[in-house]
Amino acid sequence: MMRLGVAAALLCLPAGCGTADPSASEGTTDSAITDDPADDTADDTADATLDDTALDDTALDDSAAASAALFEAIGPDGPGCSAAVNVDGEIAWSAAYGLASIDRGEPLTTGTIVDIGSASKQFTATAIGLLIADGALAWDDPVGNHLDDLPGWSARVTVDDLVHHTSGIPDYIDLLDGLGVDLLEPSTQEDAIESLDGTDLEFEPGSRFEYSNSNYLLMAEVVRAVSGDDLATHLATHVFAPLGLDAEMAPGASSTDESASEGRAHSYEDEGGDWVRADSPWTQVGDGAVQTTPEQLARWGTRYWDSELPDGLDELLMDRSVDMGDDGRYGLGIMEYAAPSGDGTVLTHSGGWSGFDTGFVLDPARRTAVAVTCNTPDGPVTGEVADDLLLIWAP
């Protein structure tokens, strides 16, 4: 399974730094939603929160009921999903269903930490964008100017090519798979970079779009070379902490036995009717590895319509975007498509990684962001559910 996507401000996001109305989030992180669709008392067992400031009571109830119905097939005894909707900077609805850890019988809650896979790419791109906006890095810098020990193509591939997947560099996940490295076996950042030794580009840099996780893996190394900090530290210092965002780049964190006691979900896949742990111990960063909650990811969505960004960063979002060949465009770690409603555009990025599956979509014009993560790929299709939630809350 690959970190695929079909899918910062230096000030706090609205409701993200402890200044939100407590009623918007009270009780969402400590109690479980074990919503059995066959149980008529589901309303009593659902762990959901509603902010009634943006919608009237009737519309709010209808939207909440329609949202919950999207998850009605999830039972209480297997892996599940957590979802959140941000309307105008506040969490308007959030809920969680199923188990975070089957072995321990621990329920998935809206506060359970999940791996968001390739939805992480927007954070890596933001780190690069901040360095570009600050003048420490340039779009047309060859990667070889900052990184040593790469093949000769590093003199022709630019930072722009990495950000927009126009480099032609083969995907390191495919390369490691070809070397027989299983997702359930340890693998490091160094292993991934070494897998690029002796490789040729698949096409001339800049000539077309082709999604490759290697691009964002190398962007993490560029951040380290330019800033002096590894990407996890750089994001913690320059993005997560200033925004009051409860997130971290922590590759492989969900794979440890004690992770459930740390509030992290395990991931699972269905093998012949049995749920089998699917957490990967791989420790690559840049292309994925951000761990957070859908509530926090939905709060991050506010950044796309209501954050004050450093000079130049806001313009970087889509102004150099490239055609992906499917009626969408790829910008600063995010994709742009026509809105499901048929009116305007949405920004989106999905993430699938070793049993975790994330859908993230937002409509800046309607000031609404949605995040959904399931801890199995054998449940609801998160991208479709995220689109449905967007239509419910921002019709």
C-alpha atoms as a printed R data frame, in Angstrom:
    type eleno elety resid chain resno       x       y       z
1   ATOM     1    CA   MET     A     1   0.000   0.000   0.000
2   ATOM     2    CA   MET     A     2   1.343   3.375  -0.961
3   ATOM     3    CA   ARG     A     3   1.094   6.834   0.463
4   ATOM     4    CA   LEU     A     4  -1.190   7.868  -2.367
5   ATOM     5    CA   GLY     A     5  -3.083  11.090  -2.702
6   ATOM     6    CA   VAL     A     6  -6.035  11.753  -4.984
7   ATOM     7    CA   ALA     A     7  -6.538  14.424  -2.837
8   ATOM     8    CA   ALA     A     8   1.825  28.043   7.932
9   ATOM     9    CA   ALA     A     9   0.439  30.556   9.280
10  ATOM    10    CA   LEU     A    10   2.458  31.930  12.188
11  ATOM    11    CA   LEU     A    11  -0.726  32.847  14.022
12  ATOM    12    CA   CYS     A    12  -3.289  30.580  15.670
13  ATOM    13    CA   LEU     A    13  -5.971  29.012  13.564
14  ATOM    14    CA   PRO     A    14  -9.450  29.977  14.723
15  ATOM    15    CA   ALA     A    15 -10.422  27.677  17.611
16  ATOM    16    CA   GLY     A    16  -6.994  26.115  17.515
17  ATOM    17    CA   CYS     A    17  -5.111  27.743  20.392
18  ATOM    18    CA   GLY     A    18  -7.365  27.190  23.346
19  ATOM    19    CA   THR     A    19  -9.597  30.174  22.648
20  ATOM    20    CA   ALA     A    20 -12.502  28.277  21.130
21  ATOM    21    CA   ASP     A    21 -15.968  28.137  22.658
22  ATOM    22    CA   PRO     A    22 -15.693  25.143  25.043
23  ATOM    23    CA   SER     A    23 -19.110  23.927  23.916
24  ATOM    24    CA   ALA     A    24 -17.678  23.242  20.477
25  ATOM    25    CA   SER     A    25 -15.392  20.481  21.693
26  ATOM    26    CA   GLU     A    26 -16.492  19.464  25.177
27  ATOM    27    CA   GLY     A    27 -16.668  15.714  25.670
28  ATOM    28    CA   THR     A    28 -15.392  14.672  22.263
29  ATOM    29    CA   THR     A    29 -12.109  13.101  23.228
30  ATOM    30    CA   ASP     A    30 -12.818  10.985  26.254
31  ATOM    31    CA   SER     A    31 -15.959   8.993  25.514
32  ATOM    32    CA   ALA     A    32 -16.333   6.331  22.865
33  ATOM    33    CA   ILE     A    33 -18.691   6.168  19.965
34  ATOM    34    CA   THR     A    34 -19.600   2.537  19.640
35  ATOM    35    CA   ASP     A    35 -22.547   3.105  17.378
36  ATOM    36    CA   ASP     A    36 -24.212  -0.185  16.457
37  ATOM    37    CA   PRO     A    37 -26.362   0.527  13.391
38  ATOM    38    CA   ALA     A    38 -28.852  -2.102  14.574
39  ATOM    39    CA   ASP     A    39 -29.204  -0.400  17.941
40  ATOM    40    CA   ASP     A    40 -32.113   2.009  18.261
41  ATOM    41    CA   THR     A    41 -30.275   3.708  21.122
42  ATOM    42    CA   ALA     A    42 -27.421   4.820  18.861
43  ATOM    43    CA   ASP     A    43 -28.112   8.442  19.710
44  ATOM    44    CA   ASP     A    44 -27.215   7.649  23.316
45  ATOM    45    CA   THR     A    45 -23.924   5.974  22.410
46  ATOM    46    CA   ALA     A    46 -22.640   8.382  19.801
47  ATOM    47    CA   ASP     A    47 -19.728  10.597  20.790
48  ATOM    48    CA   ALA     A    48 -20.453  13.692  18.703
49  ATOM    49    CA   THR     A    49 -20.195  17.422  19.173
50  ATOM    50    CA   LEU     A    50 -22.190  20.186  17.572
51  ATOM    51    CA   ASP     A    51 -21.612  23.901  17.385
52  ATOM    52    CA   ASP     A    52 -24.984  25.613  16.964
53  ATOM    53    CA   THR     A    53 -23.571  29.037  16.166
54  ATOM    54    CA   ALA     A    54 -23.325  28.506  12.396
55  ATOM    55    CA   LEU     A    55 -26.625  26.745  11.679
56  ATOM    56    CA   ASP     A    56 -30.114  26.819  13.143
57  ATOM    57    CA   ASP     A    57 -31.126  23.897  15.352
58  ATOM    58    CA   THR     A    58 -33.222  22.104  12.745
59  ATOM    59    CA   ALA     A    59 -30.585  22.306  10.033
60  ATOM    60    CA   LEU     A    60 -27.931  21.271  12.551
61  ATOM    61    CA   ASP     A    61 -29.895  18.204  13.631
62  ATOM    62    CA   ASP     A    62 -30.555  17.228  10.032
63  ATOM    63    CA   SER     A    63 -26.898  17.625   9.090
64  ATOM    64    CA   ALA     A    64 -25.756  15.632  12.115
65  ATOM    65    CA   ALA     A    65 -28.199  12.814  11.364
66  ATOM    66    CA   ALA     A    66 -27.176  12.704   7.703
67  ATOM    67    CA   SER     A    67 -23.510  12.664   8.719
68  ATOM    68    CA   ALA     A    68 -23.964   9.818  11.204
69  ATOM    69    CA   ALA     A    69 -25.838   7.796   8.597
70  ATOM    70    CA   LEU     A    70 -22.675   7.638   6.464
71  ATOM    71    CA   PHE     A    71 -21.069   5.465   9.159
72  ATOM    72    CA   GLU     A    72 -24.036   3.277  10.087
73  ATOM    73    CA   ALA     A    73 -22.392   0.094   8.745
74  ATOM    74    CA   ILE     A    74 -19.572   0.304  11.306
75  ATOM    75    CA   GLY     A    75 -20.105  -1.990  14.281
76  ATOM    76    CA   PRO     A    76 -18.586  -1.734  17.754
77  ATOM    77    CA   ASP     A    77 -16.267  -4.757  17.587
78  ATOM    78    CA   GLY     A    78 -13.945  -3.970  14.683
79  ATOM    79    CA   PRO     A    79 -11.861  -1.073  13.378
80  ATOM    80    CA   GLY     A    80 -13.721   2.095  12.538
81  ATOM    81    CA   CYS     A    81 -13.555   5.733  11.536
82  ATOM    82    CA   SER     A    82 -13.236   9.196  13.049
83  ATOM    83    CA   ALA     A    83 -14.549  12.280  11.264
84  ATOM    84    CA   ALA     A    84 -14.805  16.029  11.794
85  ATOM    85    CA   VAL     A    85 -16.366  19.004  10.030
86  ATOM    86    CA   ASN     A    86 -15.031  22.536  10.429
87  ATOM    87    CA   VAL     A    87 -17.504  25.281   9.527
88  ATOM    88    CA   ASP     A    88 -16.232  28.856   9.582
89  ATOM    89    CA   GLY     A    89 -13.332  28.006  11.881
90  ATOM    90    CA   GLU     A    90 -15.238  25.910  14.448
91  ATOM    91    CA   ILE     A    91 -15.755  22.158  14.715
92  ATOM    92    CA   ALA     A    92 -19.458  21.892  13.852
93  ATOM    93    CA   TRP     A    93 -19.660  18.086  14.069
94  ATOM    94    CA   SER     A    94 -17.307  15.278  14.994
95  ATOM    95    CA   ALA     A    95 -17.815  11.612  15.734
96  ATOM    96    CA   ALA     A    96 -15.963   8.320  15.988
97  ATOM    97    CA   TYR     A    97 -17.076   4.726  15.543
98  ATOM    98    CA   GLY     A    98 -15.496   1.323  16.139
99  ATOM    99    CA   LEU     A    99 -12.287   0.346  17.919
100 ATOM   100    CA   ALA     A   100  -8.858   1.968  18.035
101 ATOM   101    CA   SER     A   101  -7.329  -1.280  19.294
102 ATOM   102    CA   ILE     A   102  -9.094  -4.584  18.804
103 ATOM   103    CA   ASP     A   103  -6.595  -6.434  20.987
104 ATOM   104    CA   ARG     A   104  -7.201  -4.109  23.920
105 ATOM   105    CA   GLY     A   105 -10.884  -3.464  23.186
106 ATOM   106    CA   GLU     A   106 -10.214   0.291  23.202
107 ATOM   107    CA   PRO     A   107 -12.795   2.415  21.406
108 ATOM   108    CA   LEU     A   108 -11.941   4.912  18.725
109 ATOM   109    CA   THR     A   109 -12.793   8.423  19.917
110 ATOM   110    CA   THR     A   110 -12.572  11.832  18.313
111 ATOM   111    CA   GLY     A   111  -9.366  12.321  20.306
112 ATOM   112    CA   THR     A   112  -7.683   9.143  19.065
113 ATOM   113    CA   ILE     A   113  -4.495   9.869  17.110
114 ATOM   114    CA   VAL     A   114  -4.277   8.428  13.595
115 ATOM   115    CA   ASP     A   115  -1.728   8.347  10.783
116 ATOM   116    CA   ILE     A   116  -3.024  10.570   7.962
117 ATOM   117    CA   GLY     A   117  -0.665   9.206   5.283
118 ATOM   118    CA   SER     A   118  -0.252  11.396   2.215
119 ATOM   119    CA   ALA     A   119  -2.542  14.068   3.602
120 ATOM   120    CA   SER     A   120   0.733  14.947   5.388
121 ATOM   121    CA   LYS     A   121   2.198  16.258   2.136
122 ATOM   122    CA   GLN     A   122   0.568  19.673   2.561
123 ATOM   123    CA   PHE     A   123   2.590  20.155   5.765
124 ATOM   124    CA   THR     A   124   5.879  19.239   4.072
125 ATOM   125    CA   ALA     A   125   5.012  21.592   1.213
126 ATOM   126    CA   THR     A   126   4.201  24.340   3.714
127 ATOM   127    CA   ALA     A   127   7.664  23.944   5.255
128 ATOM   128    CA   ILE     A   128   9.199  24.324   1.796
129 ATOM   129    CA   GLY     A   129   6.895  27.267   1.033
130 ATOM   130    CA   LEU     A   130   7.939  29.053   4.216
131 ATOM   131    CA   LEU     A   131  11.609  28.662   3.276
132 ATOM   132    CA   ILE     A   132  10.886  29.976  -0.234
133 ATOM   133    CA   ALA     A   133   8.850  32.900   1.110
134 ATOM   134    CA   ASP     A   134  11.730  33.658   3.489
135 ATOM   135    CA   GLY     A   135  14.250  33.667   0.638
136 ATOM   136    CA   ALA     A   136  16.233  30.720   2.012
137 ATOM   137    CA   LEU     A   137  15.258  28.534  -0.922
138 ATOM   138    CA   ALA     A   138  14.227  29.103  -4.539
139 ATOM   139    CA   TRP     A   139  11.854  27.256  -6.829
140 ATOM   140    CA   ASP     A   140  14.510  26.737  -9.490
141 ATOM   141    CA   ASP     A   141  17.215  25.486  -7.100
142 ATOM   142    CA   PRO     A   142  18.527  22.136  -8.358
143 ATOM   143    CA   VAL     A   143  18.093  19.470  -5.693
144 ATOM   144    CA   GLY     A   144  21.800  18.668  -6.048
145 ATOM   145    CA   ASN     A   145  22.628  22.139  -4.737
146 ATOM   146    CA   HIS     A   146  21.365  21.049  -1.326
147 ATOM   147    CA   LEU     A   147  21.717  17.266  -1.245
148 ATOM   148    CA   ASP     A   148  24.817  15.180  -1.886
149 ATOM   149    CA   ASP     A   149  25.112  11.543  -2.919
150 ATOM   150    CA   LEU     A   150  22.139  11.503  -5.275
151 ATOM   151    CA   PRO     A   151  22.334  10.282  -8.882
152 ATOM   152    CA   GLY     A   152  23.344  12.709 -11.635
153 ATOM   153    CA   TRP     A   153  19.757  13.702 -12.268
154 ATOM   154    CA   SER     A   154  19.848  15.779  -9.060
155 ATOM   155    CA   ALA     A   155  21.467  18.567 -11.093
156 ATOM   156    CA   ARG     A   156  18.402  18.715 -13.379
157 ATOM   157    CA   VAL     A   157  15.579  18.207 -10.909
158 ATOM   158    CA   THR     A   158  14.470  21.402  -9.163
159 ATOM   159    CA   VAL     A   159  12.617  22.135  -5.931
160 ATOM   160    CA   ASP     A   160   9.646  23.082  -8.113
161 ATOM   161    CA   ASP     A   161   9.729  19.612  -9.703
162 ATOM   162    CA   LEU     A   162   9.674  17.949  -6.288
163 ATOM   163    CA   VAL     A   163   6.772  20.005  -4.941
164 ATOM   164    CA   HIS     A   164   4.615  19.476  -8.031
165 ATOM   165    CA   HIS     A   165   5.526  15.843  -8.844
166 ATOM   166    CA   THR     A   166   7.110  16.721 -12.170
167 ATOM   167    CA   SER     A   167  10.577  15.319 -11.396
168 ATOM   168    CA   GLY     A   168  10.425  11.892 -13.030
169 ATOM   169    CA   ILE     A   169  12.066  10.311  -9.960
170 ATOM   170    CA   PRO     A   170  10.798   6.745  -9.424
171 ATOM   171    CA   ASP     A   171   8.775   6.056  -6.292
172 ATOM   172    CA   TYR     A   172  10.950   4.746  -3.460
173 ATOM   173    CA   ILE     A   173   8.102   2.581  -2.128
174 ATOM   174    CA   ASP     A   174   8.054   0.665  -5.402
175 ATOM   175    CA   LEU     A   175  11.840   0.432  -5.313
176 ATOM   176    CA   LEU     A   176  11.901  -0.949  -1.761
177 ATOM   177    CA   ASP     A   177   9.129  -3.371  -2.633
178 ATOM   178    CA   GLY     A   178  11.228  -4.560  -5.572
179 ATOM   179    CA   LEU     A   179  14.073  -5.194  -3.141
180 ATOM   180    CA   GLY     A   180  11.783  -7.393  -1.050
181 ATOM   181    CA   VAL     A   181  11.271  -4.952   1.836
182 ATOM   182    CA   ASP     A   182   7.835  -5.644   3.312
183 ATOM   183    CA   LEU     A   183   5.700  -2.886   4.850
184 ATOM   184    CA   LEU     A   184   5.709  -4.790   8.136
185 ATOM   185    CA   GLU     A   185   9.511  -4.907   8.255
186 ATOM   186    CA   PRO     A   186  11.665  -2.009   9.529
187 ATOM   187    CA   SER     A   187  12.818   0.494   6.911
188 ATOM   188    CA   THR     A   188  14.406   3.928   7.383
189 ATOM   189    CA   GLN     A   189  14.772   7.269   5.647
190 ATOM   190    CA   GLU     A   190  18.306   6.246   4.730
191 ATOM   191    CA   ASP     A   191  17.051   2.992   3.188
192 ATOM   192    CA   ALA     A   192  14.639   4.946   1.015
193 ATOM   193    CA   ILE     A   193  17.285   7.402  -0.171
194 ATOM   194    CA   GLU     A   194  19.730   4.574  -0.885
195 ATOM   195    CA   SER     A   195  17.062   2.871  -3.008
196 ATOM   196    CA   LEU     A   196  17.398   5.794  -5.438
197 ATOM   197    CA   ASP     A   197  21.082   4.981  -6.109
198 ATOM   198    CA   GLY     A   198  21.656   4.127  -9.729
199 ATOM   199    CA   THR     A   199  18.111   5.008 -10.785
200 ATOM   200    CA   ASP     A   200  17.194   6.840 -13.963
201 ATOM   201    CA   LEU     A   201  14.435   9.390 -14.314
202 ATOM   202    CA   GLU     A   202  11.207   8.099 -15.804
203 ATOM   203    CA   PHE     A   203  10.763  11.266 -17.882
204 ATOM   204    CA   GLU     A   204  12.399  14.640 -18.418
205 ATOM   205    CA   PRO     A   205  11.928  16.919 -15.383
206 ATOM   206    CA   GLY     A   206   9.110  19.394 -15.855
207 ATOM   207    CA   SER     A   207   7.601  17.604 -18.822
208 ATOM   208    CA   ARG     A   208   4.592  16.075 -17.040
209 ATOM   209    CA   PHE     A   209   2.927  15.256 -13.720
210 ATOM   210    CA   GLU     A   210   3.451  11.847 -12.128
211 ATOM   211    CA   TYR     A   211   2.855  11.331  -8.425
212 ATOM   212    CA   SER     A   212   5.914   9.952  -6.638
213 ATOM   213    CA   ASN     A   213   6.499   9.699  -2.904
214 ATOM   214    CA   SER     A   214  10.225  10.160  -3.551
215 ATOM   215    CA   ASN     A   215   9.601  13.830  -4.275
216 ATOM   216    CA   TYR     A   216   8.360  14.576  -0.774
217 ATOM   217    CA   LEU     A   217  10.888  12.256   0.842
218 ATOM   218    CA   LEU     A   218  13.628  14.404  -0.742
219 ATOM   219    CA   MET     A   219  11.815  17.604   0.238
220 ATOM   220    CA   ALA     A   220  12.244  16.534   3.864
221 ATOM   221    CA   GLU     A   221  15.977  16.279   3.247
222 ATOM   222    CA   VAL     A   222  16.030  19.706   1.577
223 ATOM   223    CA   VAL     A   223  14.340  21.197   4.667
224 ATOM   224    CA   ARG     A   224  17.025  19.611   6.833
225 ATOM   225    CA   ALA     A   225  19.849  20.883   4.626
226 ATOM   226    CA   VAL     A   226  18.530  24.445   4.415
227 ATOM   227    CA   SER     A   227  17.164  24.931   7.942
228 ATOM   228    CA   GLY     A   228  19.464  22.687   9.975
229 ATOM   229    CA   ASP     A   229  16.461  20.931  11.547
230 ATOM   230    CA   ASP     A   230  14.959  17.596  10.620
231 ATOM   231    CA   LEU     A   231  11.466  17.934   9.168
232 ATOM   232    CA   ALA     A   232   9.684  16.756  12.330
233 ATOM   233    CA   THR     A   233  11.445  19.415  14.414
234 ATOM   234    CA   HIS     A   234  10.967  22.095  11.761
235 ATOM   235    CA   LEU     A   235   7.226  21.453  11.533
236 ATOM   236    CA   ALA     A   236   6.842  21.313  15.312
237 ATOM   237    CA   THR     A   237   8.630  24.659  15.686
238 ATOM   238    CA   HIS     A   238   7.411  26.616  12.667
239 ATOM   239    CA   VAL     A   239   3.973  25.187  11.893
240 ATOM   240    CA   PHE     A   240   2.337  23.034  14.578
241 ATOM   241    CA   ALA     A   241   3.251  25.025  17.702
242 ATOM   242    CA   PRO     A   242   2.591  28.514  16.266
243 ATOM   243    CA   LEU     A   243  -0.790  27.333  15.002
244 ATOM   244    CA   GLY     A   244  -1.686  25.595  18.235
245 ATOM   245    CA   LEU     A   245  -2.153  22.433  16.194
246 ATOM   246    CA   ASP     A   246  -1.992  19.129  18.068
247 ATOM   247    CA   ALA     A   247  -0.057  17.151  15.456
248 ATOM   248    CA   GLU     A   248   3.371  15.606  15.059
249 ATOM   249    CA   MET     A   249   5.447  13.940  12.401
250 ATOM   250    CA   ALA     A   250   6.021  10.563  14.039
251 ATOM   251    CA   PRO     A   251   6.608   7.776  11.513
252 ATOM   252    CA   GLY     A   252   5.855   4.275  12.717
253 ATOM   253    CA   ALA     A   253   4.405   5.494  16.014
254 ATOM   254    CA   SER     A   254   1.228   3.444  15.660
255 ATOM   255    CA   SER     A   255   3.165   0.197  15.139
256 ATOM   256    CA   THR     A   256   4.402  -0.155  18.714
257 ATOM   257    CA   ASP     A   257   2.508  -2.306  21.200
258 ATOM   258    CA   GLU     A   258   2.221   0.580  23.639
259 ATOM   259    CA   SER     A   259   0.838   3.010  21.063
260 ATOM   260    CA   ALA     A   260  -2.769   2.317  22.063
261 ATOM   261    CA   SER     A   261  -2.000   3.419  25.618
262 ATOM   262    CA   GLU     A   262  -0.617   6.633  24.108
263 ATOM   263    CA   GLY     A   263  -3.980   7.370  22.534
264 ATOM   264    CA   ARG     A   264  -3.004   6.161  19.048
265 ATOM   265    CA   ALA     A   265  -5.046   3.858  16.898
266 ATOM   266    CA   HIS     A   266  -3.691   0.642  15.429
267 ATOM   267    CA   SER     A   267  -4.556  -0.180  11.822
268 ATOM   268    CA   TYR     A   268  -6.087  -3.411  10.562
269 ATOM   269    CA   GLU     A   269  -6.795  -5.283   7.361
270 ATOM   270    CA   ASP     A   270  -9.378  -7.996   6.777
271 ATOM   271    CA   GLU     A   271  -7.697 -11.300   5.977
272 ATOM   272    CA   GLY     A   272 -10.239 -14.025   5.398
273 ATOM   273    CA   GLY     A   273 -12.678 -12.568   7.882
274 ATOM   274    CA   ASP     A   274 -10.073 -11.933  10.576
275 ATOM   275    CA   TRP     A   275  -8.754  -8.511  11.507
276 ATOM   276    CA   VAL     A   276  -4.946  -8.496  11.272
277 ATOM   277    CA   ARG     A   277  -2.682  -5.670  12.474
278 ATOM   278    CA   ALA     A   278  -1.349  -3.669   9.544
279 ATOM   279    CA   ASP     A   279   0.740  -0.953  11.257
280 ATOM   280    CA   SER     A   280   4.022  -0.353   9.440
281 ATOM   281    CA   PRO     A   281   7.282   0.336  11.327
282 ATOM   282    CA   TRP     A   282   8.712   2.261   8.362
283 ATOM   283    CA   THR     A   283  10.205   5.596   9.480
284 ATOM   284    CA   GLN     A   284  10.336   7.653   6.291
285 ATOM   285    CA   VAL     A   285   9.159  11.266   6.512
286 ATOM   286    CA   GLY     A   286   8.056  13.959   4.100
287 ATOM   287    CA   ASP     A   287   5.639  11.950   1.994
288 ATOM   288    CA   GLY     A   288   3.571  10.974   5.048
289 ATOM   289    CA   ALA     A   289   3.920  10.263   8.788
290 ATOM   290    CA   VAL     A   290   1.920  13.106  10.355
291 ATOM   291    CA   GLN     A   291  -0.103  11.788  13.279
292 ATOM   292    CA   THR     A   292  -3.077  13.788  14.491
293 ATOM   293    CA   THR     A   293  -6.869  13.611  14.753
294 ATOM   294    CA   PRO     A   294  -9.485  14.434  12.097
295 ATOM   295    CA   GLU     A   295 -10.632  17.305  14.339
296 ATOM   296    CA   GLN     A   296  -7.154  18.835  14.216
297 ATOM   297    CA   LEU     A   297  -6.827  18.214  10.477
298 ATOM   298    CA   ALA     A   298 -10.192  19.906   9.916
299 ATOM   299    CA   ARG     A   299  -8.996  22.855  12.034
300 ATOM   300    CA   TRP     A   300  -5.901  23.016   9.832
301 ATOM   301    CA   GLY     A   301  -8.319  23.463   6.900
302 ATOM   302    CA   THR     A   302  -9.048  26.947   8.229
303 ATOM   303    CA   ARG     A   303  -5.533  27.860   7.064
304 ATOM   304    CA   TYR     A   304  -6.809  27.874   3.493
305 ATOM   305    CA   TRP     A   305  -9.324  30.663   4.028
306 ATOM   306    CA   ASP     A   306  -8.689  32.505   7.275
307 ATOM   307    CA   SER     A   307  -5.045  32.424   8.375
308 ATOM   308    CA   GLU     A   308  -2.612  35.284   8.070
309 ATOM   309    CA   LEU     A   309   0.299  33.832   6.143
310 ATOM   310    CA   PRO     A   310   3.801  35.235   5.746
311 ATOM   311    CA   ASP     A   311   4.222  37.400   2.674
312 ATOM   312    CA   GLY     A   312   4.394  35.271  -0.425
313 ATOM   313    CA   LEU     A   313   3.231  31.940   1.031
314 ATOM   314    CA   ASP     A   314  -0.464  32.369   0.228
315 ATOM   315    CA   GLU     A   315   0.370  33.072  -3.399
316 ATOM   316    CA   LEU     A   316   2.434  29.882  -3.591
317 ATOM   317    CA   LEU     A   317  -0.588  27.689  -2.902
318 ATOM   318    CA   MET     A   318  -1.832  27.249  -6.475
319 ATOM   319    CA   ASP     A   319  -0.075  29.891  -8.562
320 ATOM   320    CA   ARG     A   320   2.506  27.376  -9.835
321 ATOM   321    CA   SER     A   321   0.089  24.441  -9.869
322 ATOM   322    CA   VAL     A   322   0.346  21.830 -12.620
323 ATOM   323    CA   ASP     A   323  -2.262  19.941 -14.613
324 ATOM   324    CA   MET     A   324  -2.632  16.394 -13.299
325 ATOM   325    CA   GLY     A   325  -4.403  15.170 -16.430
326 ATOM   326    CA   ASP     A   326  -7.660  14.310 -14.644
327 ATOM   327    CA   ASP     A   327  -9.316  17.744 -14.585
328 ATOM   328    CA   GLY     A   328  -7.404  18.570 -11.413
329 ATOM   329    CA   ARG     A   329  -4.362  20.631 -10.556
330 ATOM   330    CA   TYR     A   330  -1.597  20.001  -8.002
331 ATOM   331    CA   GLY     A   331  -0.357  22.937  -5.950
332 ATOM   332    CA   LEU     A   332   1.511  23.270  -2.672
333 ATOM   333    CA   GLY     A   333   0.917  19.724  -1.435
334 ATOM   334    CA   ILE     A   334  -2.796  19.922  -2.230
335 ATOM   335    CA   MET     A   335  -5.045  19.176  -5.201
336 ATOM   336    CA   GLU     A   336  -7.719  21.398  -6.716
337 ATOM   337    CA   TYR     A   337 -10.868  20.064  -8.402
338 ATOM   338    CA   ALA     A   338 -14.317  21.270  -9.345
339 ATOM   339    CA   ALA     A   339 -16.540  21.190  -6.259
340 ATOM   340    CA   PRO     A   340 -18.894  18.178  -5.916
341 ATOM   341    CA   SER     A   341 -21.753  20.681  -5.812
342 ATOM   342    CA   GLY     A   342 -20.761  21.852  -9.290
343 ATOM   343    CA   ASP     A   343 -20.163  25.370  -7.982
344 ATOM   344    CA   GLY     A   344 -16.576  26.574  -7.548
345 ATOM   345    CA   THR     A   345 -13.558  24.478  -6.591
346 ATOM   346    CA   VAL     A   346 -12.394  22.384  -3.646
347 ATOM   347    CA   LEU     A   347  -8.956  21.554  -2.297
348 ATOM   348    CA   THR     A   348  -8.299  17.941  -1.373
349 ATOM   349    CA   HIS     A   349  -5.716  15.272  -0.600
350 ATOM   350    CA   SER     A   350  -6.238  11.717   0.503
351 ATOM   351    CA   GLY     A   351  -3.861   9.459   2.354
352 ATOM   352    CA   GLY     A   352  -3.561   5.698   2.510
353 ATOM   353    CA   TRP     A   353  -0.820   4.087   4.531
354 ATOM   354    CA   SER     A   354  -0.529   0.534   5.820
355 ATOM   355    CA   GLY     A   355  -4.106   0.136   6.970
356 ATOM   356    CA   PHE     A   356  -4.935   3.810   7.612
357 ATOM   357    CA   ASP     A   357  -7.125   5.643   5.111
358 ATOM   358    CA   THR     A   358  -7.746   9.407   5.154
359 ATOM   359    CA   GLY     A   359  -9.930  11.763   3.156
360 ATOM   360    CA   PHE     A   360  -9.486  15.537   3.460
361 ATOM   361    CA   VAL     A   361 -11.468  18.079   1.453
362 ATOM   362    CA   LEU     A   362 -12.349  21.734   1.909
363 ATOM   363    CA   ASP     A   363 -14.317  24.433   0.158
364 ATOM   364    CA   PRO     A   364 -12.609  27.759   0.881
365 ATOM   365    CA   ALA     A   365 -15.493  29.813  -0.538
366 ATOM   366    CA   ARG     A   366 -17.938  28.113   1.845
367 ATOM   367    CA   ARG     A   367 -15.388  28.097   4.683
368 ATOM   368    CA   THR     A   368 -15.896  24.401   5.345
369 ATOM   369    CA   ALA     A   369 -13.294  21.638   5.807
370 ATOM   370    CA   VAL     A   370 -13.823  17.918   6.334
371 ATOM   371    CA   ALA     A   371 -11.452  15.183   7.522
372 ATOM   372    CA   VAL     A   372 -12.177  11.461   7.802
373 ATOM   373    CA   THR     A   373  -9.759   8.712   8.838
374 ATOM   374    CA   CYS     A   374 -10.493   5.002   9.155
375 ATOM   375    CA   ASN     A   375  -8.060   2.544  10.709
376 ATOM   376    CA   THR     A   376  -8.787  -0.007   8.004
377 ATOM   377    CA   PRO     A   377  -8.967   0.250   4.206
378 ATOM   378    CA   ASP     A   378 -11.762  -2.330   4.302
379 ATOM   379    CA   GLY     A   379 -14.438   0.090   5.469
380 ATOM   380    CA   PRO     A   380 -16.070   3.220   4.056
381 ATOM   381    CA   VAL     A   381 -14.202   4.914   1.203
382 ATOM   382    CA   THR     A   382 -12.935   7.964   3.066
383 ATOM   383    CA   GLY     A   383 -12.612  10.228   0.036
384 ATOM   384    CA   GLU     A   384 -16.229   9.591  -0.932
385 ATOM   385    CA   VAL     A   385 -17.430  10.036   2.645
386 ATOM   386    CA   ALA     A   386 -15.500  13.309   2.941
387 ATOM   387    CA   ASP     A   387 -17.133  14.588  -0.248
388 ATOM   388    CA   ASP     A   388 -20.550  13.551   1.071
389 ATOM   389    CA   LEU     A   389 -19.927  15.351   4.363
390 ATOM   390    CA   LEU     A   390 -18.886  18.471   2.475
391 ATOM   391    CA   LEU     A   391 -22.153  18.387   0.518
392 ATOM   392    CA   ILE     A   392 -24.097  17.957   3.772
393 ATOM   393    CA   TRP     A   393 -22.443  20.862   5.584
394 ATOM   394    CA   ALA     A   394 -21.697  23.171   2.640
395 ATOM   395    CA   PRO     A   395 -24.403  22.390   0.067
